[in-house]
């Protein structure tokens, strides 16, 4: 499985977070820092959705195609548990 697009996104998010750090150190205005921070959060959310989509398309669909319904239920419950942790 090729994960190069996810790696590119992670690098972009890291760059955004480094930008937040530079902005804080240089005493930029709070709204500017918050805007950059929000861009990083959006990037993480977008990456999470892409990974979830890939997992559903590859792992969960495979479980249903092989009629392994217990594995399907296990996979879906695992995703729900991860996403609902606080």
Tab-separated table of C-alpha atoms in Angstrom:
chain	number	residue	atom	x	y	z
A	1	UNK	CA	0.000	0.000	0.000
A	2	UNK	CA	1.376	3.391	-1.008
A	3	UNK	CA	1.224	5.913	1.836
A	4	UNK	CA	3.247	8.654	0.132
A	5	UNK	CA	0.310	11.071	-0.038
A	6	UNK	CA	-0.272	10.721	3.711
A	7	UNK	CA	3.425	11.317	4.392
A	8	UNK	CA	3.308	14.506	2.304
A	9	UNK	CA	0.314	15.675	4.319
A	10	UNK	CA	2.088	14.930	7.612
A	11	UNK	CA	5.065	17.019	6.472
A	12	UNK	CA	2.738	19.877	5.561
A	13	UNK	CA	1.087	19.706	8.994
A	14	UNK	CA	4.489	19.678	10.690
A	15	UNK	CA	5.394	22.791	8.698
A	16	UNK	CA	2.192	24.486	9.810
A	17	UNK	CA	2.911	23.662	13.456
A	18	UNK	CA	6.464	24.952	13.104
A	19	UNK	CA	4.912	28.114	11.689
A	20	UNK	CA	2.729	28.407	14.785
A	21	UNK	CA	5.824	28.078	16.956
A	22	UNK	CA	7.677	30.781	14.990
A	23	UNK	CA	4.665	33.075	15.212
A	24	UNK	CA	4.438	32.641	18.982
A	25	UNK	CA	8.171	33.258	19.443
A	26	UNK	CA	8.000	36.386	17.292
A	27	UNK	CA	4.961	37.694	19.213
A	28	UNK	CA	2.600	37.726	16.256
A	29	UNK	CA	-0.977	38.793	16.868
A	30	UNK	CA	-3.192	36.155	18.448
A	31	UNK	CA	-5.688	36.026	15.545
A	32	UNK	CA	-2.832	35.281	13.135
A	33	UNK	CA	-1.482	32.513	15.370
A	34	UNK	CA	-4.952	31.055	15.818
A	35	UNK	CA	-5.543	31.093	12.067
A	36	UNK	CA	-2.325	29.146	11.469
A	37	UNK	CA	-3.206	26.772	14.294
A	38	UNK	CA	-6.622	26.175	12.744
A	39	UNK	CA	-4.977	25.322	9.428
A	40	UNK	CA	-2.928	22.627	11.197
A	41	UNK	CA	-6.020	21.271	12.946
A	42	UNK	CA	-7.886	21.148	9.633
A	43	UNK	CA	-4.915	19.343	8.089
A	44	UNK	CA	-4.941	16.734	10.865
A	45	UNK	CA	-8.690	16.251	10.549
A	46	UNK	CA	-8.408	15.881	6.800
A	47	UNK	CA	-5.579	13.367	7.188
A	48	UNK	CA	-7.601	11.416	9.751
A	49	UNK	CA	-10.545	11.204	7.372
A	50	UNK	CA	-8.314	10.018	4.529
A	51	UNK	CA	-6.784	7.293	6.702
A	52	UNK	CA	-10.237	6.262	7.918
A	53	UNK	CA	-11.527	6.138	4.349
A	54	UNK	CA	-8.592	3.973	3.289
A	55	UNK	CA	-9.130	1.651	6.238
A	56	UNK	CA	-12.824	1.285	5.491
A	57	UNK	CA	-12.197	0.655	1.805
A	58	UNK	CA	-9.403	-1.843	2.319
A	59	UNK	CA	-9.797	-3.625	5.642
A	60	UNK	CA	-13.468	-3.431	6.467
A	61	UNK	CA	-14.685	-4.115	2.924
A	62	UNK	CA	-12.362	-7.132	2.793
A	63	UNK	CA	-13.989	-8.455	5.962
A	64	UNK	CA	-17.450	-8.258	4.431
A	65	UNK	CA	-16.333	-9.819	1.149
A	66	UNK	CA	-14.889	-12.819	2.945
A	67	UNK	CA	-18.092	-13.102	4.985
A	68	UNK	CA	-16.083	-12.579	8.151
A	69	UNK	CA	-18.763	-10.508	9.835
A	70	UNK	CA	-17.234	-10.782	13.296
A	71	UNK	CA	-14.036	-9.204	11.936
A	72	UNK	CA	-16.142	-6.492	10.277
A	73	UNK	CA	-17.891	-5.682	13.563
A	74	UNK	CA	-14.553	-5.713	15.390
A	75	UNK	CA	-13.019	-3.274	12.890
A	76	UNK	CA	-15.946	-0.857	13.035
A	77	UNK	CA	-16.069	-0.935	16.836
A	78	UNK	CA	-12.336	-0.293	17.026
A	79	UNK	CA	-12.724	2.773	14.805
A	80	UNK	CA	-15.619	4.084	16.886
A	81	UNK	CA	-13.685	3.555	20.125
A	82	UNK	CA	-10.658	5.429	18.808
A	83	UNK	CA	-12.742	8.336	17.526
A	84	UNK	CA	-14.790	8.744	20.693
A	85	UNK	CA	-11.944	8.809	23.213
A	86	UNK	CA	-11.514	12.054	25.053
